[in-house]
PDB file of C-alpha atoms in Angstrom:
ATOM      1  CA  MET A1076       0.000   0.000   0.000  1.00 41.00           C
ATOM      2  CA  ALA A1077       1.298   3.459  -0.858  1.00 41.00           C
ATOM      3  CA  VAL A1078       1.051   5.599   2.226  1.00 44.00           C
ATOM      4  CA  SER A1079       0.423   9.297   1.734  1.00 45.00           C
ATOM      5  CA  THR A1080       1.835  11.929   4.065  1.00 46.00           C
ATOM      6  CA  ASP A1081       0.260  14.899   2.298  1.00 49.00           C
ATOM      7  CA  LYS A1082      -1.797  15.663   5.432  1.00 47.00           C
ATOM      8  CA  THR A1083       1.237  16.377   7.576  1.00 50.00           C
ATOM      9  CA  PHE A1084       2.925  19.721   8.024  1.00 48.00           C
ATOM     10  CA  ALA A1085       6.211  18.097   6.932  1.00 50.00           C
ATOM     11  CA  ALA A1086       4.849  16.648   3.691  1.00 51.00           C
ATOM     12  CA  ASP A1087       6.781  19.083   1.507  1.00 52.00           C
ATOM     13  CA  THR A1088      10.084  18.601   3.307  1.00 53.00           C
ATOM     14  CA  ASN A1089      12.844  16.047   3.065  1.00 58.00           C
ATOM     15  CA  SER A1090      13.007  15.719   6.861  1.00 57.00           C
ATOM     16  CA  SER A1091      11.624  12.256   7.447  1.00 59.00           C
ATOM     17  CA  TRP A1092      11.874  12.643  11.212  1.00 57.00           C
ATOM     18  CA  LEU A1093       9.315  15.451  11.048  1.00 58.00           C
ATOM     19  CA  ILE A1094       6.847  13.199   9.267  1.00 61.00           C
ATOM     20  CA  GLY A1095       7.139  10.681  12.098  1.00 65.00           C
ATOM     21  CA  ASN A1096       4.295   8.250  12.602  1.00 66.00           C
ATOM     22  CA  ALA A1097       2.185   9.930   9.909  1.00 69.00           C
ATOM     23  CA  ARG A1098       3.807   7.526   7.462  1.00 73.00           C
ATOM     24  CA  LEU A1099       2.112   4.710   9.384  1.00 75.00           C
ATOM     25  CA  THR A1100      -1.387   6.188   9.256  1.00 77.00           C
ATOM     26  CA  ASP A1101      -2.749   3.428   7.034  1.00 80.00           C
ATOM     27  CA  LEU A1102      -0.508   0.669   8.400  1.00 84.00           C
ATOM     28  CA  SER A1103      -2.394  -0.566  11.460  1.00 87.00           C
ATOM     29  CA  GLY A1104       0.201  -3.197  12.373  1.00 89.00           C
ATOM     30  CA  GLN A1105       3.212  -0.898  12.241  1.00 89.00           C
ATOM     31  CA  LEU A1106       1.337   1.930  13.957  1.00 89.00           C
ATOM     32  CA  LEU A1107       0.566  -0.515  16.767  1.00 90.00           C
ATOM     33  CA  GLY A1108       4.277  -1.353  16.915  1.00 92.00           C
ATOM     34  CA  ALA A1109       5.160   2.337  17.254  1.00 90.00           C
ATOM     35  CA  HIS A1110       2.477   2.697  19.923  1.00 91.00           C
ATOM     36  CA  VAL A1111       3.821  -0.224  21.956  1.00 95.00           C
ATOM     37  CA  ALA A1112       7.429   0.928  21.544  1.00 95.00           C
ATOM     38  CA  HIS A1113       6.460   4.386  22.771  1.00 94.00           C
ATOM     39  CA  ALA A1114       4.929   2.813  25.880  1.00 96.00           C
ATOM     40  CA  GLY A1115       8.240   0.976  26.325  1.00 97.00           C
ATOM     41  CA  LEU A1116      10.152   4.263  26.228  1.00 97.00           C
ATOM     42  CA  ILE A1117       7.869   5.705  28.901  1.00 97.00           C
ATOM     43  CA  MET A1118       8.401   2.615  31.044  1.00 97.00           C
ATOM     44  CA  PHE A1119      12.149   2.856  30.537  1.00 98.00           C
ATOM     45  CA  TRP A1120      12.171   6.490  31.638  1.00 97.00           C
ATOM     46  CA  ALA A1121      10.122   5.667  34.743  1.00 98.00           C
ATOM     47  CA  GLY A1122      12.277   2.679  35.669  1.00 98.00           C
ATOM     48  CA  SER A1123      15.663   4.243  35.021  1.00 98.00           C
ATOM     49  CA  SER A1124      14.707   7.517  36.737  1.00 98.00           C
ATOM     50  CA  THR A1125      13.448   5.621  39.788  1.00 98.00           C
ATOM     51  CA  ILE A1126      16.670   3.621  40.054  1.00 98.00           C
ATOM     52  CA  LEU A1127      18.713   6.812  39.649  1.00 98.00           C
ATOM     53  CA  GLU A1128      16.781   8.516  42.430  1.00 98.00           C
ATOM     54  CA  VAL A1129      17.243   5.477  44.687  1.00 98.00           C
ATOM     55  CA  THR A1130      21.015   5.628  44.202  1.00 97.00           C
ATOM     56  CA  ARG A1131      21.198   9.272  45.266  1.00 96.00           C
ATOM     57  CA  PHE A1132      18.604   9.198  48.017  1.00 97.00           C
ATOM     58  CA  VAL A1133      19.913  10.614  51.316  1.00 96.00           C
ATOM     59  CA  PRO A1134      18.165   9.276  54.454  1.00 94.00           C
ATOM     60  CA  GLY A1135      16.994  11.881  56.911  1.00 92.00           C
ATOM     61  CA  VAL A1136      16.716  14.632  54.285  1.00 95.00           C
ATOM     62  CA  PRO A1137      13.215  15.492  53.011  1.00 95.00           C
ATOM     63  CA  MET A1138      12.588  14.278  49.473  1.00 96.00           C
ATOM     64  CA  TYR A1139      11.611  17.718  48.220  1.00 95.00           C
ATOM     65  CA  GLU A1140      14.977  19.097  49.348  1.00 95.00           C
ATOM     66  CA  GLN A1141      16.746  16.424  47.290  1.00 96.00           C
ATOM     67  CA  GLY A1142      14.955  17.370  44.078  1.00 92.00           C
ATOM     68  CA  LEU A1143      13.377  13.931  43.706  1.00 95.00           C
ATOM     69  CA  THR A1144      10.549  13.504  41.214  1.00 93.00           C
ATOM     70  CA  LEU A1145       9.302   9.907  41.304  1.00 97.00           C
ATOM     71  CA  LEU A1146      10.082   8.687  44.816  1.00 98.00           C
ATOM     72  CA  PRO A1147       7.594  11.141  46.388  1.00 97.00           C
ATOM     73  CA  HIS A1148       4.824   9.554  44.296  1.00 97.00           C
ATOM     74  CA  LEU A1149       5.822   6.084  45.493  1.00 98.00           C
ATOM     75  CA  ALA A1150       5.991   7.291  49.081  1.00 98.00           C
ATOM     76  CA  SER A1151       2.481   8.755  48.750  1.00 97.00           C
ATOM     77  CA  LEU A1152       1.322   5.255  47.827  1.00 97.00           C
ATOM     78  CA  GLY A1153       2.650   3.996  51.138  1.00 97.00           C
ATOM     79  CA  TRP A1154       5.762   2.206  49.925  1.00 97.00           C
ATOM     80  CA  GLY A1155       8.645   2.244  52.420  1.00 96.00           C
ATOM     81  CA  VAL A1156       7.066   4.887  54.672  1.00 97.00           C
ATOM     82  CA  GLY A1157       6.831   4.917  58.450  1.00 95.00           C
ATOM     83  CA  ALA A1158       5.229   7.191  61.010  1.00 95.00           C
ATOM     84  CA  GLY A1159       5.500  10.899  60.316  1.00 94.00           C
ATOM     85  CA  GLY A1160       6.327  10.293  56.679  1.00 95.00           C
ATOM     86  CA  GLU A1161       9.811   9.002  57.456  1.00 95.00           C
ATOM     87  CA  ILE A1162      11.302   6.856  54.708  1.00 96.00           C
ATOM     88  CA  VAL A1163      12.296   3.647  56.443  1.00 96.00           C
ATOM     89  CA  ASP A1164      12.935   1.337  53.482  1.00 96.00           C
ATOM     90  CA  ILE A1165      13.985   2.226  49.923  1.00 96.00           C
ATOM     91  CA  TYR A1166      14.121  -1.381  48.688  1.00 97.00           C
ATOM     92  CA  PRO A1167      10.493  -1.251  47.410  1.00 97.00           C
ATOM     93  CA  TYR A1168      11.510   1.696  45.220  1.00 98.00           C
ATOM     94  CA  PHE A1169      14.346  -0.334  43.723  1.00 98.00           C
ATOM     95  CA  VAL A1170      11.993  -3.248  43.019  1.00 98.00           C
ATOM     96  CA  ILE A1171       9.418  -0.979  41.374  1.00 98.00           C
ATOM     97  CA  GLY A1172      12.116   0.621  39.237  1.00 98.00           C
ATOM     98  CA  MET A1173      13.389  -2.775  38.086  1.00 98.00           C
ATOM     99  CA  LEU A1174       9.858  -3.960  37.288  1.00 98.00           C
ATOM    100  CA  HIS A1175       9.426  -0.926  35.055  1.00 98.00           C
ATOM    101  CA  LEU A1176      12.709  -1.681  33.300  1.00 98.00           C
ATOM    102  CA  VAL A1177      11.654  -5.282  32.688  1.00 98.00           C
ATOM    103  CA  ALA A1178       8.291  -4.080  31.390  1.00 98.00           C
ATOM    104  CA  SER A1179      10.059  -1.626  29.080  1.00 98.00           C
ATOM    105  CA  ALA A1180      12.083  -4.478  27.585  1.00 98.00           C
ATOM    106  CA  VAL A1181       8.930  -6.533  26.992  1.00 98.00           C
ATOM    107  CA  LEU A1182       7.144  -3.579  25.393  1.00 97.00           C
ATOM    108  CA  GLY A1183      10.194  -2.729  23.305  1.00 96.00           C
ATOM    109  CA  ALA A1184      10.342  -6.308  22.039  1.00 96.00           C
ATOM    110  CA  GLY A1185       6.642  -6.135  21.220  1.00 95.00           C
ATOM    111  CA  GLY A1186       7.167  -2.938  19.279  1.00 94.00           C
ATOM    112  CA  LEU A1187      10.026  -4.453  17.283  1.00 93.00           C
ATOM    113  CA  PHE A1188       7.958  -7.562  16.590  1.00 93.00           C
ATOM    114  CA  HIS A1189       5.129  -5.536  15.102  1.00 89.00           C
ATOM    115  CA  VAL A1190       7.569  -3.513  13.011  1.00 86.00           C
ATOM    116  CA  PHE A1191       9.736  -6.328  11.629  1.00 88.00           C
ATOM    117  CA  ARG A1192       7.849  -9.628  11.930  1.00 88.00           C
ATOM    118  CA  SER A1193       4.141  -8.920  12.105  1.00 88.00           C
ATOM    119  CA  PRO A1194       2.156  -7.890   8.995  1.00 91.00           C
ATOM    120  CA  ALA A1195       2.227  -4.154   8.343  1.00 89.00           C
ATOM    121  CA  ILE A1196      -1.577  -4.223   8.195  1.00 90.00           C
ATOM    122  CA  LEU A1197      -3.377  -6.182  10.911  1.00 89.00           C
ATOM    123  CA  ARG A1198      -6.048  -7.240   8.444  1.00 88.00           C
ATOM    124  CA  ASP A1199      -3.417  -9.614   7.006  1.00 87.00           C
ATOM    125  CA  ALA A1200      -2.494 -11.087  10.409  1.00 85.00           C
ATOM    126  CA  ASN A1201      -3.694 -14.337  11.933  1.00 83.00           C
ATOM    127  CA  GLY A1202      -5.904 -14.939  14.944  1.00 82.00           C
ATOM    128  CA  ARG A1203      -7.357 -12.248  17.177  1.00 84.00           C
ATOM    129  CA  ALA A1204      -4.957  -9.593  15.914  1.00 84.00           C
ATOM    130  CA  THR A1205      -7.151  -9.074  12.862  1.00 88.00           C
ATOM    131  CA  LYS A1206      -9.903  -7.706  15.125  1.00 88.00           C
ATOM    132  CA  PHE A1207      -7.760  -4.653  15.821  1.00 89.00           C
ATOM    133  CA  HIS A1208      -7.352  -3.617  12.216  1.00 90.00           C
ATOM    134  CA  TYR A1209      -9.078  -0.281  11.703  1.00 87.00           C
ATOM    135  CA  GLU A1210     -10.404   1.854   8.901  1.00 85.00           C
ATOM    136  CA  TRP A1211     -10.837   5.548   9.526  1.00 82.00           C
ATOM    137  CA  ASN A1212     -14.347   5.501   8.089  1.00 80.00           C
ATOM    138  CA  ASP A1213     -15.458   2.606  10.324  1.00 85.00           C
ATOM    139  CA  PRO A1214     -16.723   4.134  13.605  1.00 86.00           C
ATOM    140  CA  LYS A1215     -17.624   0.749  15.098  1.00 88.00           C
ATOM    141  CA  LYS A1216     -14.063  -0.561  14.758  1.00 89.00           C
ATOM    142  CA  LEU A1217     -12.618   2.674  16.151  1.00 88.00           C
ATOM    143  CA  GLY A1218     -15.050   2.344  19.063  1.00 90.00           C
ATOM    144  CA  PHE A1219     -13.956  -1.280  19.507  1.00 92.00           C
ATOM    145  CA  ILE A1220     -10.331  -0.167  19.910  1.00 92.00           C
ATOM    146  CA  LEU A1221     -11.329   2.734  22.166  1.00 91.00           C
ATOM    147  CA  GLY A1222     -13.280   0.324  24.350  1.00 95.00           C
ATOM    148  CA  HIS A1223     -10.220  -1.798  25.066  1.00 95.00           C
ATOM    149  CA  HIS A1224      -8.237   1.317  25.995  1.00 94.00           C
ATOM    150  CA  LEU A1225     -10.959   2.409  28.418  1.00 96.00           C
ATOM    151  CA  ILE A1226     -11.079  -0.995  30.103  1.00 97.00           C
ATOM    152  CA  ILE A1227      -7.311  -0.962  30.643  1.00 96.00           C
ATOM    153  CA  LEU A1228      -7.556   2.527  32.165  1.00 96.00           C
ATOM    154  CA  GLY A1229     -10.363   1.312  34.426  1.00 98.00           C
ATOM    155  CA  LEU A1230      -8.263  -1.612  35.618  1.00 98.00           C
ATOM    156  CA  GLY A1231      -5.446   0.851  36.342  1.00 97.00           C
ATOM    157  CA  ALA A1232      -7.804   2.872  38.560  1.00 98.00           C
ATOM    158  CA  PHE A1233      -8.713  -0.289  40.458  1.00 98.00           C
ATOM    159  CA  LEU A1234      -5.038  -1.062  41.046  1.00 97.00           C
ATOM    160  CA  LEU A1235      -4.867   2.040  43.230  1.00 97.00           C
ATOM    161  CA  VAL A1236      -8.078   0.977  44.969  1.00 98.00           C
ATOM    162  CA  LEU A1237      -6.659  -2.474  45.719  1.00 98.00           C
ATOM    163  CA  LYS A1238      -3.406  -0.993  47.042  1.00 98.00           C
ATOM    164  CA  ALA A1239      -5.292   1.424  49.281  1.00 98.00           C
ATOM    165  CA  MET A1240      -7.852  -1.045  50.597  1.00 98.00           C
ATOM    166  CA  PHE A1241      -6.090  -4.402  50.765  1.00 97.00           C
ATOM    167  CA  PHE A1242      -2.352  -4.267  50.050  1.00 96.00           C
ATOM    168  CA  GLY A1243      -0.715  -2.135  52.695  1.00 95.00           C
ATOM    169  CA  GLY A1244      -2.752   1.049  52.370  1.00 97.00           C
ATOM    170  CA  ILE A1245      -1.542   4.507  51.374  1.00 98.00           C
ATOM    171  CA  TYR A1246      -0.059   7.452  53.247  1.00 98.00           C
ATOM    172  CA  ASP A1247      -2.512   9.730  55.038  1.00 98.00           C
ATOM    173  CA  THR A1248      -1.028  13.138  55.761  1.00 97.00           C
ATOM    174  CA  ASN A1249      -3.843  13.880  58.233  1.00 95.00           C
ATOM    175  CA  LEU A1250      -2.803  10.851  60.295  1.00 96.00           C
ATOM    176  CA  GLY A1251       0.910  11.060  59.577  1.00 96.00           C
ATOM    177  CA  ASP A1252       1.112   7.363  58.753  1.00 97.00           C
ATOM    178  CA  VAL A1253       0.163   4.677  56.244  1.00 98.00           C
ATOM    179  CA  ARG A1254      -3.311   3.208  56.681  1.00 97.00           C
ATOM    180  CA  LEU A1255      -5.853   1.030  54.918  1.00 98.00           C
ATOM    181  CA  ILE A1256      -8.876   2.786  53.429  1.00 98.00           C
ATOM    182  CA  ASN A1257     -11.590   0.524  54.793  1.00 97.00           C
ATOM    183  CA  ASN A1258     -14.647   2.646  54.013  1.00 97.00           C
ATOM    184  CA  PRO A1259     -14.216   4.494  50.717  1.00 98.00           C
ATOM    185  CA  THR A1260     -16.916   7.006  49.876  1.00 97.00           C
ATOM    186  CA  LEU A1261     -19.385   5.495  47.415  1.00 97.00           C
ATOM    187  CA  ASP A1262     -22.186   8.058  47.725  1.00 97.00           C
ATOM    188  CA  PRO A1263     -22.564   9.402  44.155  1.00 96.00           C
ATOM    189  CA  GLN A1264     -23.878  12.745  45.419  1.00 95.00           C
ATOM    190  CA  ILE A1265     -20.644  13.351  47.311  1.00 96.00           C
ATOM    191  CA  ILE A1266     -18.318  12.052  44.582  1.00 96.00           C
ATOM    192  CA  PHE A1267     -19.928  13.756  41.604  1.00 96.00           C
ATOM    193  CA  SER A1268     -20.403  17.044  43.468  1.00 96.00           C
ATOM    194  CA  TYR A1269     -16.666  17.551  43.073  1.00 95.00           C
ATOM    195  CA  LEU A1270     -17.180  17.818  39.311  1.00 93.00           C
ATOM    196  CA  VAL A1271     -19.083  21.081  39.782  1.00 92.00           C
ATOM    197  CA  GLY A1272     -16.873  22.317  42.596  1.00 90.00           C
ATOM    198  CA  MET A1273     -19.171  21.451  45.499  1.00 91.00           C
ATOM    199  CA  LYS A1274     -17.489  20.387  48.737  1.00 90.00           C
ATOM    200  CA  ASP A1275     -19.641  19.806  51.843  1.00 87.00           C
ATOM    201  CA  GLY A1276     -22.474  21.775  50.229  1.00 88.00           C
ATOM    202  CA  VAL A1277     -20.291  24.813  49.535  1.00 92.00           C
ATOM    203  CA  TRP A1278     -18.867  25.758  46.160  1.00 93.00           C
ATOM    204  CA  ASN A1279     -15.074  25.605  46.018  1.00 92.00           C
ATOM    205  CA  PRO A1280     -13.147  27.003  43.036  1.00 91.00           C
ATOM    206  CA  LEU A1281     -10.616  24.156  43.282  1.00 92.00           C
ATOM    207  CA  GLY A1282     -13.244  21.651  42.183  1.00 91.00           C
ATOM    208  CA  MET A1283     -11.938  18.091  42.508  1.00 94.00           C
ATOM    209  CA  ALA A1284      -8.708  19.432  44.002  1.00 95.00           C
ATOM    210  CA  SER A1285     -10.681  20.492  47.096  1.00 95.00           C
ATOM    211  CA  VAL A1286     -10.851  16.864  48.306  1.00 96.00           C
ATOM    212  CA  ASP A1287      -9.405  16.605  51.821  1.00 95.00           C
ATOM    213  CA  ASN A1288      -9.756  12.929  52.760  1.00 97.00           C
ATOM    214  CA  LEU A1289      -8.585   9.651  51.289  1.00 98.00           C
ATOM    215  CA  GLU A1290     -12.017   8.032  51.566  1.00 98.00           C
ATOM    216  CA  ASP A1291     -13.306  10.403  48.886  1.00 97.00           C
ATOM    217  CA  VAL A1292     -10.135   9.948  46.800  1.00 98.00           C
ATOM    218  CA  ILE A1293     -10.424   6.168  46.716  1.00 98.00           C
ATOM    219  CA  GLY A1294     -14.198   6.253  46.342  1.00 98.00           C
ATOM    220  CA  GLY A1295     -13.715   8.514  43.336  1.00 97.00           C
ATOM    221  CA  HIS A1296     -11.316   6.000  41.808  1.00 98.00           C
ATOM    222  CA  ILE A1297     -13.877   3.234  42.313  1.00 98.00           C
ATOM    223  CA  TRP A1298     -16.463   5.272  40.419  1.00 98.00           C
ATOM    224  CA  VAL A1299     -13.978   6.219  37.700  1.00 97.00           C
ATOM    225  CA  GLY A1300     -12.910   2.585  37.303  1.00 98.00           C
ATOM    226  CA  LEU A1301     -16.526   1.424  37.012  1.00 98.00           C
ATOM    227  CA  ILE A1302     -17.377   4.133  34.478  1.00 98.00           C
ATOM    228  CA  LEU A1303     -14.316   3.377  32.370  1.00 97.00           C
ATOM    229  CA  ILE A1304     -14.884  -0.368  32.308  1.00 98.00           C
ATOM    230  CA  THR A1305     -18.603   0.032  31.605  1.00 98.00           C
ATOM    231  CA  GLY A1306     -17.893   2.579  28.887  1.00 96.00           C
ATOM    232  CA  GLY A1307     -15.239   0.324  27.413  1.00 97.00           C
ATOM    233  CA  ALA A1308     -17.631  -2.614  27.235  1.00 97.00           C
ATOM    234  CA  TRP A1309     -20.245  -0.372  25.628  1.00 95.00           C
ATOM    235  CA  HIS A1310     -17.856   0.809  22.921  1.00 94.00           C
ATOM    236  CA  ILE A1311     -16.732  -2.739  22.182  1.00 94.00           C
ATOM    237  CA  VAL A1312     -20.327  -3.846  21.591  1.00 94.00           C
ATOM    238  CA  PHE A1313     -21.974  -0.754  20.106  1.00 91.00           C
ATOM    239  CA  LYS A1314     -20.781   1.851  17.621  1.00 85.00           C
ATOM    240  CA  PRO A1315     -20.946   5.542  18.639  1.00 83.00           C
ATOM    241  CA  PHE A1316     -24.279   7.306  18.239  1.00 81.00           C
ATOM    242  CA  GLY A1317     -24.750   9.503  15.206  1.00 79.00           C
ATOM    243  CA  TRP A1318     -24.822  12.739  17.210  1.00 76.00           C
ATOM    244  CA  ILE A1319     -21.545  11.790  18.887  1.00 77.00           C
ATOM    245  CA  ARG A1320     -19.963  11.186  15.471  1.00 75.00           C
ATOM    246  CA  GLY A1321     -21.251  14.603  14.482  1.00 76.00           C
ATOM    247  CA  LEU A1322     -19.620  16.270  17.492  1.00 73.00           C
ATOM    248  CA  PHE A1323     -16.371  14.316  17.166  1.00 72.00           C
ATOM    249  CA  PRO A1324     -15.950  13.364  13.512  1.00 71.00           C
ATOM    250  CA  ILE A1325     -13.005  11.072  12.854  1.00 72.00           C
ATOM    251  CA  GLN A1326     -11.753  10.570   9.325  1.00 69.00           C
ATOM    252  CA  HIS A1327      -8.022  10.600   9.955  1.00 69.00           C
ATOM    253  CA  GLY A1328      -5.516   9.839  12.703  1.00 72.00           C
ATOM    254  CA  GLU A1329      -4.693  13.522  13.112  1.00 77.00           C
ATOM    255  CA  GLU A1330      -8.174  14.101  14.499  1.00 81.00           C
ATOM    256  CA  ILE A1331      -7.722  11.373  17.124  1.00 83.00           C
ATOM    257  CA  LEU A1332      -4.369  12.935  18.002  1.00 84.00           C
ATOM    258  CA  SER A1333      -6.087  16.292  18.381  1.00 87.00           C
ATOM    259  CA  TYR A1334      -8.752  14.920  20.741  1.00 88.00           C
ATOM    260  CA  SER A1335      -6.121  12.997  22.717  1.00 90.00           C
ATOM    261  CA  LEU A1336      -4.068  16.158  23.217  1.00 92.00           C
ATOM    262  CA  LEU A1337      -7.161  17.970  24.481  1.00 94.00           C
ATOM    263  CA  GLY A1338      -7.684  15.251  27.086  1.00 93.00           C
ATOM    264  CA  LEU A1339      -4.021  15.442  28.052  1.00 95.00           C
ATOM    265  CA  ALA A1340      -4.274  19.222  28.425  1.00 97.00           C
ATOM    266  CA  TRP A1341      -7.302  18.896  30.682  1.00 95.00           C
ATOM    267  CA  MET A1342      -5.480  16.382  32.882  1.00 95.00           C
ATOM    268  CA  ALA A1343      -2.464  18.696  33.107  1.00 96.00           C
ATOM    269  CA  PHE A1344      -4.604  21.673  34.159  1.00 95.00           C
ATOM    270  CA  LEU A1345      -6.417  19.534  36.728  1.00 94.00           C
ATOM    271  CA  SER A1346      -3.143  18.210  38.134  1.00 95.00           C
ATOM    272  CA  THR A1347      -1.888  21.798  38.396  1.00 96.00           C
ATOM    273  CA  ALA A1348      -4.611  22.515  40.957  1.00 95.00           C
ATOM    274  CA  PHE A1349      -3.833  19.314  42.851  1.00 96.00           C
ATOM    275  CA  VAL A1350      -0.072  19.884  42.906  1.00 95.00           C
ATOM    276  CA  GLY A1351      -0.367  23.509  43.931  1.00 94.00           C
ATOM    277  CA  CYS A1352      -3.131  23.306  46.526  1.00 94.00           C
ATOM    278  CA  ASN A1353      -3.930  19.763  47.659  1.00 96.00           C
ATOM    279  CA  ASN A1354      -1.951  18.274  50.541  1.00 96.00           C
ATOM    280  CA  THR A1355      -4.048  15.105  50.798  1.00 97.00           C
ATOM    281  CA  VAL A1356      -2.903  13.745  47.440  1.00 96.00           C
ATOM    282  CA  PHE A1357       0.457  15.547  47.477  1.00 97.00           C
ATOM    283  CA  PRO A1358       1.545  15.355  51.141  1.00 97.00           C
ATOM    284  CA  THR A1359       3.847  18.115  52.311  1.00 96.00           C
ATOM    285  CA  GLU A1360       6.060  15.470  53.932  1.00 96.00           C
ATOM    286  CA  PHE A1361       7.176  14.407  50.455  1.00 97.00           C
ATOM    287  CA  TYR A1362       6.518  17.452  48.277  1.00 96.00           C
ATOM    288  CA  GLY A1363       7.083  20.341  50.678  1.00 95.00           C
ATOM    289  CA  THR A1364       4.991  23.500  50.879  1.00 93.00           C
ATOM    290  CA  GLU A1365       6.667  25.450  48.084  1.00 91.00           C
ATOM    291  CA  ARG A1366       5.368  23.679  44.993  1.00 93.00           C
ATOM    292  CA  LEU A1367       4.979  26.584  42.582  1.00 92.00           C
ATOM    293  CA  ALA A1368       7.663  25.312  40.200  1.00 92.00           C
ATOM    294  CA  LEU A1369       6.083  21.853  40.038  1.00 92.00           C
ATOM    295  CA  ALA A1370       2.628  23.334  39.478  1.00 95.00           C
ATOM    296  CA  ASN A1371       3.973  25.654  36.775  1.00 95.00           C
ATOM    297  CA  ALA A1372       5.556  22.693  34.982  1.00 94.00           C
ATOM    298  CA  GLN A1373       2.171  20.953  34.909  1.00 95.00           C
ATOM    299  CA  PHE A1374       0.457  24.123  33.719  1.00 97.00           C
ATOM    300  CA  PHE A1375       2.870  24.807  30.860  1.00 97.00           C
ATOM    301  CA  LEU A1376       2.679  21.176  29.743  1.00 96.00           C
ATOM    302  CA  GLY A1377      -1.090  21.668  29.653  1.00 97.00           C
ATOM    303  CA  ILE A1378      -0.671  24.785  27.511  1.00 98.00           C
ATOM    304  CA  LEU A1379       1.616  22.872  25.147  1.00 96.00           C
ATOM    305  CA  ALA A1380      -0.874  20.003  24.837  1.00 96.00           C
ATOM    306  CA  PHE A1381      -3.740  22.426  24.263  1.00 96.00           C
ATOM    307  CA  LEU A1382      -1.828  24.193  21.508  1.00 94.00           C
ATOM    308  CA  GLY A1383      -1.219  20.777  19.959  1.00 90.00           C
ATOM    309  CA  PHE A1384      -4.967  20.129  20.067  1.00 91.00           C
ATOM    310  CA  VAL A1385      -5.661  23.436  18.318  1.00 91.00           C
ATOM    311  CA  TRP A1386      -2.912  22.922  15.737  1.00 85.00           C
ATOM    312  CA  HIS A1387      -3.780  19.372  14.717  1.00 81.00           C
ATOM    313  CA  GLY A1388      -7.522  20.061  14.680  1.00 80.00           C
ATOM    314  CA  TRP A1389      -7.128  23.237  12.613  1.00 81.00           C
ATOM    315  CA  HIS A1390      -4.489  21.776  10.322  1.00 72.00           C
ATOM    316  CA  TYR A1391      -6.536  18.737   9.425  1.00 72.00           C
ATOM    317  CA  ARG A1392      -9.546  20.870   8.574  1.00 73.00           C
ATOM    318  CA  GLN A1393      -7.357  23.093   6.397  1.00 67.00           C
ATOM    319  CA  VAL A1394      -5.933  20.241   4.323  1.00 61.00           C
ATOM    320  CA  LYS A1395      -9.348  18.571   4.242  1.00 63.00           C
ATOM    321  CA  THR A1396     -10.856  21.575   2.503  1.00 59.00           C
TER     322      THR A1396
END
């Protein structure tokens, strides 16, 4: 199949690296390989950075004074933490880092397999792989692929729930220690009030970032996990409604990229509020009280993602017309 790159901003250049994955737009197998390899790179960064931070960790010195990035997240999850937020064991951090490195190798091998050994187009593959071949004008197949992504995200949300409720618990800054979350908040009125900024019957401009207890945090993840898994199953079985296809038309990969960047931007802006103002999710024991630089980094990443959403959405409509 001849693959066109005339819809990319680098189509008239000789710089192949600018064209990037656009050359794989119509090659579902190789695009999957690039997707898996990219996940491997992310895993490699997480694993190698965690190991690096473990090697330079100084006991007795607060993490935020050491400029650590990933270990505070692991400490917030209750790994290696004692009373008062003291780090008593860094071995779990080493194990987690190594697991990420192993996972990166597996994902990297999967990416190489799809690039060099698997058919370039999944339609020509054998077995279940053929089910993941897509056509841009087939909304049911795109929904089928979306559904699997949503289910995986839902399972990821439940991993946090399981850690908090059954496997050691997570760190509670209000208690100053790690504890199990035995009674997560399941009341939908409480959980979904955060979406409109309501906290204890009073509007709060921080919205979801106004949460001040781990019961609501974990209860929210239970609801999110259920919604994602249910939505994933729905998309696997049913194709999107006509009015949804009208609101979010998809005829090319650049449109999916645009929508994905918008979601990433929203997550970055939301995390900015959490990083800057929420001590329940970002305990001061691990992140300190001066978090403006960290919040600004999240905010500017959100701006960058939003500009990507605008660019790719506008650019596709320009070349389409």
